[in-house]
Coordinates of C-alpha atoms and ligand atoms in Angstrom, one line a residue:
X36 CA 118.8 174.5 152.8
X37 CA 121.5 173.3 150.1
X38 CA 123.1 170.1 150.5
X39 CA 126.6 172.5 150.6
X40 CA 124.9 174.4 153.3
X41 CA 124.1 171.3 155.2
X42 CA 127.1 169.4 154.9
X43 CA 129.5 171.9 156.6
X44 CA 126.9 172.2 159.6
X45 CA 127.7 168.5 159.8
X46 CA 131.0 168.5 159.4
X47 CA 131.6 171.3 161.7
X48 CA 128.6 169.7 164.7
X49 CA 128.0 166.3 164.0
X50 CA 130.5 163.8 165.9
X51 CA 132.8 162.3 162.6
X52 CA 131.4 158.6 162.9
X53 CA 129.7 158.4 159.6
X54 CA 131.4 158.1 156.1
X55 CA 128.1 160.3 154.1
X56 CA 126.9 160.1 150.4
X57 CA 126.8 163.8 149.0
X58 CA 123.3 163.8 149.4
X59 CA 120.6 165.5 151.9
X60 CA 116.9 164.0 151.9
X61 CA 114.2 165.6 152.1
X62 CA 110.9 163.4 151.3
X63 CA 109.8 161.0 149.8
X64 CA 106.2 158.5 149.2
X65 CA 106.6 154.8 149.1
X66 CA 109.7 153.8 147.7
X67 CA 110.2 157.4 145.8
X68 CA 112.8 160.0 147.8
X69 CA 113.6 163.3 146.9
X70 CA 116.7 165.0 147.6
X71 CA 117.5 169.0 148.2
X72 CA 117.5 170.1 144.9
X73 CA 114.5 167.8 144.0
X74 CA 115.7 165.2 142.2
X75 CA 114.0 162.0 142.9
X76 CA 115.5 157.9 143.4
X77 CA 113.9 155.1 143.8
X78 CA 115.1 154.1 147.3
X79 CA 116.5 149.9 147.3
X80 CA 117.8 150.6 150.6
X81 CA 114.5 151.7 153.0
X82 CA 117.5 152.9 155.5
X83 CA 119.0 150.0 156.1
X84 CA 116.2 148.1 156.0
X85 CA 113.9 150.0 157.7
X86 CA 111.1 152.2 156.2
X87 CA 109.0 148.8 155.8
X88 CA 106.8 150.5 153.6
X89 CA 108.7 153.4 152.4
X90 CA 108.9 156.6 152.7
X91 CA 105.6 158.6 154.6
X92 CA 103.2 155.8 154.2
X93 CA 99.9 156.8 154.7
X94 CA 98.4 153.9 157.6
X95 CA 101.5 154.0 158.8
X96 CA 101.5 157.9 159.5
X97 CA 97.5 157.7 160.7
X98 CA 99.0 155.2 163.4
X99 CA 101.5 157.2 165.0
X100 CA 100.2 160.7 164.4
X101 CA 97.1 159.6 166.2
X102 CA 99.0 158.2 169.2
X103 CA 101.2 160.9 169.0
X104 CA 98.1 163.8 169.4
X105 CA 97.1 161.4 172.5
X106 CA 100.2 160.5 174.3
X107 CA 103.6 160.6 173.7
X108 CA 105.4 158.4 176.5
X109 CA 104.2 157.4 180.1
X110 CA 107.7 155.7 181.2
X111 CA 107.0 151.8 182.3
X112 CA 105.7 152.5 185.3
X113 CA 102.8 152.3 184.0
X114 CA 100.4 150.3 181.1
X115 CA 99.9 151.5 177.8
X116 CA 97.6 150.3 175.1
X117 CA 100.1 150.2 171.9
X118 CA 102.9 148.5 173.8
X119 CA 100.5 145.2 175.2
X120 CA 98.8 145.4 171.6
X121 CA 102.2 145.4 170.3
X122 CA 103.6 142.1 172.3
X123 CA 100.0 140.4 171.8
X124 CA 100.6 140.6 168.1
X125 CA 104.6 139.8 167.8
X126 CA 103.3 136.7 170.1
X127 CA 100.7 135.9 168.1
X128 CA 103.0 135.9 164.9
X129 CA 106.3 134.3 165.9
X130 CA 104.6 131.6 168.3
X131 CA 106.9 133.1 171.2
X132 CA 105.7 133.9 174.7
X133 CA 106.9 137.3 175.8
X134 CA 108.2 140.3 174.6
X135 CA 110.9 142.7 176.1
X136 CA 110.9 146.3 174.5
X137 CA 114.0 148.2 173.6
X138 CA 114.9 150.9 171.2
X139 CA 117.4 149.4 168.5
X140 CA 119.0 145.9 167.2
X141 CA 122.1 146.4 169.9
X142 CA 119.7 147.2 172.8
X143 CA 117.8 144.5 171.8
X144 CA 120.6 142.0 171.0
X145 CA 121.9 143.0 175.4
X146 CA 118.5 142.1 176.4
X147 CA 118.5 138.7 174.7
X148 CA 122.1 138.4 176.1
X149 CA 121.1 139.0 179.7
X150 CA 117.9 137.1 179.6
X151 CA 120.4 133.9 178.4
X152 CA 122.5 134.5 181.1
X153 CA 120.4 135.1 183.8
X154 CA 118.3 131.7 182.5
X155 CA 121.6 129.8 182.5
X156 CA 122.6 131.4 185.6
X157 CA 119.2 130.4 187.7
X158 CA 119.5 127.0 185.9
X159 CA 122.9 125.4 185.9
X160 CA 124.6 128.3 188.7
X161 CA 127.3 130.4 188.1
X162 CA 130.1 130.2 185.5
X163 CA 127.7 129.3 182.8
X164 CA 127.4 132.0 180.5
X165 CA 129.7 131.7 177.2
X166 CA 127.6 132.4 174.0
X167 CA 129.2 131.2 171.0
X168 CA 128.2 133.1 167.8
X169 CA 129.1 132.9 164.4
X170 CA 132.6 134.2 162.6
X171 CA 131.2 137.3 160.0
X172 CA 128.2 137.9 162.3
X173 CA 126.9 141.4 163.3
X174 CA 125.3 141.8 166.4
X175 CA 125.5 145.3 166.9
X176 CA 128.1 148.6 168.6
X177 CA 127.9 148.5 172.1
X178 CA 130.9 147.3 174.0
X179 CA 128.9 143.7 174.6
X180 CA 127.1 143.5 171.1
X181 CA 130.7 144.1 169.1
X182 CA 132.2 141.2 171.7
X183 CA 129.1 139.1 170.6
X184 CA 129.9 140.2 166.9
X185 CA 132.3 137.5 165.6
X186 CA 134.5 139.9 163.3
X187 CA 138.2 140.5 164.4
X188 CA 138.0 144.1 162.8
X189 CA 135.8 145.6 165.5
X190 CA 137.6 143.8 168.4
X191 CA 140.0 146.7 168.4
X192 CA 141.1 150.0 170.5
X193 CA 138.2 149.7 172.8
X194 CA 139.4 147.2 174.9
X195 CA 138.1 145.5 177.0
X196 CA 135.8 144.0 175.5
X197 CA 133.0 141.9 177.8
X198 CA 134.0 138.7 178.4
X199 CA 132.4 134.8 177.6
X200 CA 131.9 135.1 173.3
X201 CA 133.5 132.5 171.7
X202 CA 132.9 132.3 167.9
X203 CA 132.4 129.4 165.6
X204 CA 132.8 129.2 161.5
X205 CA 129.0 129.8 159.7
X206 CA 128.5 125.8 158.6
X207 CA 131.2 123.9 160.8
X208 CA 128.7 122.0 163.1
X209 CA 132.2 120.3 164.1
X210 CA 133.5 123.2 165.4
X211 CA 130.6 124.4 167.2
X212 CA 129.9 121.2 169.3
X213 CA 134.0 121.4 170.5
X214 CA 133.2 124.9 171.7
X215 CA 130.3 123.7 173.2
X216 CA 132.8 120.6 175.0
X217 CA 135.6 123.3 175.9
X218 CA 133.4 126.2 177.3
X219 CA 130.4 126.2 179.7
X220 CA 127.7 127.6 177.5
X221 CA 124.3 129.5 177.8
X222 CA 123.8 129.8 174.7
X223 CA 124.1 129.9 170.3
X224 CA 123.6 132.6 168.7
X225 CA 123.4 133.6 165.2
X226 CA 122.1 135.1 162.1
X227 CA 119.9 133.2 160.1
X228 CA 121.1 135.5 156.9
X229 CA 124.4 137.3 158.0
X230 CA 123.6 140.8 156.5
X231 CA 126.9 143.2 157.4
X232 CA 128.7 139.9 156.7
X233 CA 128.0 139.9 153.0
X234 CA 124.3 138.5 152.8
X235 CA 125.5 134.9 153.5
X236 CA 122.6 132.3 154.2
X237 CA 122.7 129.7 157.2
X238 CA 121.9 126.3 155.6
X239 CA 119.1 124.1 156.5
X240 CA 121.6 121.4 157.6
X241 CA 123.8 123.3 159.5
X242 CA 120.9 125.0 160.9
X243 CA 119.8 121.5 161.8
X244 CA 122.9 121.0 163.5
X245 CA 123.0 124.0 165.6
X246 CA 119.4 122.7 167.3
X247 CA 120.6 119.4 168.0
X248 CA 123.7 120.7 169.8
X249 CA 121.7 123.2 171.7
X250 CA 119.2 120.3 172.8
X251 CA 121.9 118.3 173.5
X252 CA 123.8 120.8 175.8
X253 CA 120.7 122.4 177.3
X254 CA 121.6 125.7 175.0
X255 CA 119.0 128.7 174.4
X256 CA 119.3 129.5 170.6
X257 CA 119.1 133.4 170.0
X258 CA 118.2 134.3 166.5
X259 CA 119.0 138.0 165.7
X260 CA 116.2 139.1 163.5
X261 CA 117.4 142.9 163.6
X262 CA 117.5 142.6 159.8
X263 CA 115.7 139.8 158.7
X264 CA 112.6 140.1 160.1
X265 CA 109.2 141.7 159.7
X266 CA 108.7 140.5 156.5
X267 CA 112.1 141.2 155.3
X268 CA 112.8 137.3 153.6
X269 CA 109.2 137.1 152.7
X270 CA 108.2 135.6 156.0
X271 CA 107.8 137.2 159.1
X272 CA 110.8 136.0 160.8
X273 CA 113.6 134.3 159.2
X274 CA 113.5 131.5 161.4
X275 CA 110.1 130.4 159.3
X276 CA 111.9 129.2 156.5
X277 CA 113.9 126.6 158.7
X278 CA 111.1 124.9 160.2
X279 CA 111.8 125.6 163.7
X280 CA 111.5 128.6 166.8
X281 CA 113.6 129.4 168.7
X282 CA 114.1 130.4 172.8
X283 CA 114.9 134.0 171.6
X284 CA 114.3 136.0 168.4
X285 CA 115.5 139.6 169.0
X286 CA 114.6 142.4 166.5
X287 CA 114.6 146.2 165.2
X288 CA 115.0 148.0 162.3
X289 CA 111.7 147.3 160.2
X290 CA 110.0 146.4 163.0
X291 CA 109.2 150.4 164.0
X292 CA 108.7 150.9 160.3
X293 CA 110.7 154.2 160.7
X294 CA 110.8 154.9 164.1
X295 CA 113.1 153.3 166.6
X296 CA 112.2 150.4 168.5
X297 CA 113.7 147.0 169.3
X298 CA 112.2 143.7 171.0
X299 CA 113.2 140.5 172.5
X300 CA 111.0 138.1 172.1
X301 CA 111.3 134.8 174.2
X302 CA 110.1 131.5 173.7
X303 CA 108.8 128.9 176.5
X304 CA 112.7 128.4 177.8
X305 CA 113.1 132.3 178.4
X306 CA 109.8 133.5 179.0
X307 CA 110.8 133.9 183.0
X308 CA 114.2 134.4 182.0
X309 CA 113.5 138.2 183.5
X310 CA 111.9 139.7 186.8
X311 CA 111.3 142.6 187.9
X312 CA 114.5 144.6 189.0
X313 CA 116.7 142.6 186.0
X314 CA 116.0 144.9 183.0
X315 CA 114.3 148.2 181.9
X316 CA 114.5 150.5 179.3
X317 CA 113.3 153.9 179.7
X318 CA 112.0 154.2 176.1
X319 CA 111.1 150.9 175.8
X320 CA 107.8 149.9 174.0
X321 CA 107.3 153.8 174.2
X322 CA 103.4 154.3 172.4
X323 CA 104.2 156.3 169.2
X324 CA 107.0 153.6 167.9
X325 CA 104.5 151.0 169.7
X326 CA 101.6 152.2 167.3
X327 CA 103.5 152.3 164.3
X328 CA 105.0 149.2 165.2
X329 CA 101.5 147.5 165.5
X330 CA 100.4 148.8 162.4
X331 CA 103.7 147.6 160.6
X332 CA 103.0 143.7 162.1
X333 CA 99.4 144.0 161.2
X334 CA 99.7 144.6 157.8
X335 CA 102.3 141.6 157.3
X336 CA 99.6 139.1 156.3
X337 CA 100.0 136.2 154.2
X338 CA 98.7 138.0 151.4
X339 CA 101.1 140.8 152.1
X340 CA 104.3 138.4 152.7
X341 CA 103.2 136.7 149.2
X342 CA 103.9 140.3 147.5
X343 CA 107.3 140.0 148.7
X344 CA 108.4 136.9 147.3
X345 CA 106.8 137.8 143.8
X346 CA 109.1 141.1 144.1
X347 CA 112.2 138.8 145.0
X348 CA 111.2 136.3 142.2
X349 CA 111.5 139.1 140.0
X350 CA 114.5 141.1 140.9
X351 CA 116.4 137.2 140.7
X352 CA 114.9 136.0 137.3
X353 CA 115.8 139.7 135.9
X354 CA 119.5 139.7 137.8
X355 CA 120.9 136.3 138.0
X356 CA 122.9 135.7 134.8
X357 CA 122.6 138.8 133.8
X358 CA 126.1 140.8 132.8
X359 CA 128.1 142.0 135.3
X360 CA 126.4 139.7 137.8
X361 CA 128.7 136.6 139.8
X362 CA 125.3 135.3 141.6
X363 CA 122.5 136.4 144.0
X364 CA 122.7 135.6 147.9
X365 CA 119.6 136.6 150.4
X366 CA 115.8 136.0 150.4
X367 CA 113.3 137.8 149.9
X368 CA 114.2 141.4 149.6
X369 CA 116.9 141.2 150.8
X370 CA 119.5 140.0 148.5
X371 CA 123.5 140.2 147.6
X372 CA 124.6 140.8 144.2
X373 CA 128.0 139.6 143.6
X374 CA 129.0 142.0 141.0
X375 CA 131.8 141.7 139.2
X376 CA 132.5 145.5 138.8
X377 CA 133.5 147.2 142.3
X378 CA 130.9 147.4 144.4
X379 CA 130.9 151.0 145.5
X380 CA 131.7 151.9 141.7
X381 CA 128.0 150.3 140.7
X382 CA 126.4 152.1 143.6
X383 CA 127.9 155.5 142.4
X384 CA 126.7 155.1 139.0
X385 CA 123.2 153.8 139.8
X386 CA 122.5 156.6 142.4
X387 CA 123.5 159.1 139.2
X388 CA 120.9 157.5 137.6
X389 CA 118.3 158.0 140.5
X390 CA 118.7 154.6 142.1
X391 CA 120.1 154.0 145.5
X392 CA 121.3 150.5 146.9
X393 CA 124.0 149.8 149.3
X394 CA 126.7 147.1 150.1
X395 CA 127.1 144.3 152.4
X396 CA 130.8 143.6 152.3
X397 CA 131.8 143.2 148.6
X398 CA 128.5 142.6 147.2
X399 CA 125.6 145.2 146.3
X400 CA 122.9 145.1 148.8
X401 CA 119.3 145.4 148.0
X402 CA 116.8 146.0 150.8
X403 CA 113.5 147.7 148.7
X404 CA 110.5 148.8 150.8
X405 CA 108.5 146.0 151.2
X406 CA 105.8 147.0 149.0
X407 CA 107.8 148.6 146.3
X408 CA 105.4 148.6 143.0
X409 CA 106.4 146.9 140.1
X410 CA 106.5 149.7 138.1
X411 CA 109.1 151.3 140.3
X412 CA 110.9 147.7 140.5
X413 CA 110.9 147.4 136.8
X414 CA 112.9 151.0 136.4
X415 CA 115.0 150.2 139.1
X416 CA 116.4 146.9 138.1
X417 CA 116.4 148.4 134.2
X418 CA 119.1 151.0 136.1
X419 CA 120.8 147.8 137.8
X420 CA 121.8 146.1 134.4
X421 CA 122.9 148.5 133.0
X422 CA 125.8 149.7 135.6
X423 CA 126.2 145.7 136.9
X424 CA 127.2 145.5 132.7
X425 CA 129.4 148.9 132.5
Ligands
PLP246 C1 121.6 146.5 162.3 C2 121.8 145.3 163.0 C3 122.1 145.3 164.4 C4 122.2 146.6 165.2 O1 121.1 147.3 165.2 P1 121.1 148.9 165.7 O2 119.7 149.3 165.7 O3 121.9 149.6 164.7 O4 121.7 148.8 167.1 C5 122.2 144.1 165.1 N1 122.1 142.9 164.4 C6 121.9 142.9 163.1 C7 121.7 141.5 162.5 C8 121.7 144.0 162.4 O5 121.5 144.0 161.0

């Protein structure tokens, strides 16, 4: 089918939510996807930061196609081998305790919610269950997750909102210990790289801060890994890079490689935070996104993780100071190009020239599969200055 043929099917079926490039996808291999009429991109976006290792990887397709011939989904009433294999090894990696399965970043970002709640709840007794989170964060579209997202623009015409989110300015550790004094708190929770908010990186001090006030206040901190995590910044979880971990890491997107599945993860604090009868998710840790999921963590080595920040070394000592370009935000791969041309204007002109990127906020987003080659790399960021100079 034509991308003509398929964008009036859309238009005429699909509910009008989504603002679409003219473009319909077809395949792809690694970080190489081709649209209907065959032309290929190189993809710096892995949907949203998602196809961990692009497009149809091979391991990754063994690993769920040989689950999905076996079983497709049980319901949790019962065990299954990918989804214990699963927690073992997100346990194993992040140093946390237990793991609560969901099916996407929002779903994920409610569990973590409830879990500080009910823990603050069981703890302290009623009343204490504000969570403050950050000003420009982006916790996801449910009624809760936009009241936890700390942007006035999505706090409109679907009121009302859930109550007890407070929000704090990224940096002010001022600001965040008054709410802490004028609100009785479960919890802080935050980004460690804001990545709807424009690609804006915590610092270490601040970050510094927020722990002390937790510990001071008896506060879980909840990290929302939806983005950064699974290798995105070059280590497994964001939180790595700070030197710290924290009661809850919650994450999605990469984590399924492709397919959709979420997971709280608690730490020592929360690890009972949930009984039986609290939470439940049909799909949750359902076994084909369980065994891609396993096979996406067990491939993010060191060695692996290395590869990553050797591709973000090189997109940075190509970019930064180059024409066109204000400075580079992020880690890893996933960095913000302040450009100094309109954003959406670059994008246009590199996808004509068979790359695709993205924004976050004003800047140009970049979010390669994780194992991107160089050679791929080296044409796309060729394509980059030369639109980033127009
Ligand atoms: C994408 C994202 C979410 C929402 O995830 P969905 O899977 O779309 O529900 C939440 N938090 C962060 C940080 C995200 O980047």
């Amino acid at each position: 089918m034509s991308i003509n043929n398929i964008k009036e099917i859309d238009k005429a079926y699909v509910a009008n939510t989504y603002a679409r490039f003219p473009v319909a996808w077809v395949k792809g291999e690694g970080a190489e996807i081709t649209d209907d009429g065959g032309k290929k991109y190189i993809d710096l976006t892995s949907g949203i930061a998602v196809n961990t290792f692009g497009v149809a990887d091979a391991e990754w397709v063994k690993a769920v196609t040989d689950q999905l011939s076996k079983l497709q989904h049980s319901s949790n009433l019962y065990y299954t081998e990918p989804c214990a294999l699963l927690a073992k090894a997100l346990c194993e990696k992040s140093g946390m305790k237990k793991v609560f399965f969901a099916n996407s970043g929002a779903e994920a970002n409610e569990g973590a919610i409830k879990a500080a709640r009910r823990r603050s709840f069981v703890k302290k007794g009623a009343g204490h269950h504000t969570i403050i989170t950050l000003k420009n964060s982006f916790h996801g579209r449910t009624i809760t997750t936009l009241a936890a997202t700390g942007q006035d623009v999505f706090h409109k015409e679907f009121d009302p909102f859930t109550e007890g989110f407070v929000y704090a300015e990224a940096g002010n550790a001022d600001e965040l210990r008054s709410l802490t004094e004028q609100y009785n708190c479960a919890a802080i929770m935050i980004e460690l790289i804001q990545g709807e908010g424009g690609i804006n990186v915590l610092t270490q001090e601040y970050v510094d801060e927020v722990r002390k006030i937790a510990e001071e206040k008896d506060l879980l901190i909840i990290v929302d890994e939806v983005q950064t995590g699974n290798g995105r910044t070059g280590k497994y979880f964001a939180y790595m890079h700070y030197g710290f971990t924290p009661d809850i890491v919650t994450t999605a997107k990469g984590l399924g490689g492709g397919l959709p599945i979420g997971a709280v993860l608690l730490g020592e604090k929360a690890e009972d935070a949930l009984v039986p009868g609290t939470h439940a998710s049909t799909f949750g840790g359902n076994p084909i996104c369980a065994a891609g999921a396993l096979n996406v963590v067990n491939r993010l080595d060191e060695k692996f993780l290395k590869g990553v920040e050797e591709r973000s070394k090189f997109i940075i000592d190509e970019l930064s100071g180059a024409k066109g370009v204000n400075g580079i935000s992020g880690m890893g791969l996933m960095l913000g190009i302040d450009c100094q041309r309109p954003v959406k204007e670059v994008i246009a002109d590199a996808m004509d020239k068979g790359v695709l990127c993205i924004t976050a906020k004003t800047k140009l987003r970049l979010l390669p599969p994780l194992n991107i080659s160089f050679d791929e790399l080296k044409t796309a960021v060729a394509v980059l200055k030369e639109v980033l100079a127009k």
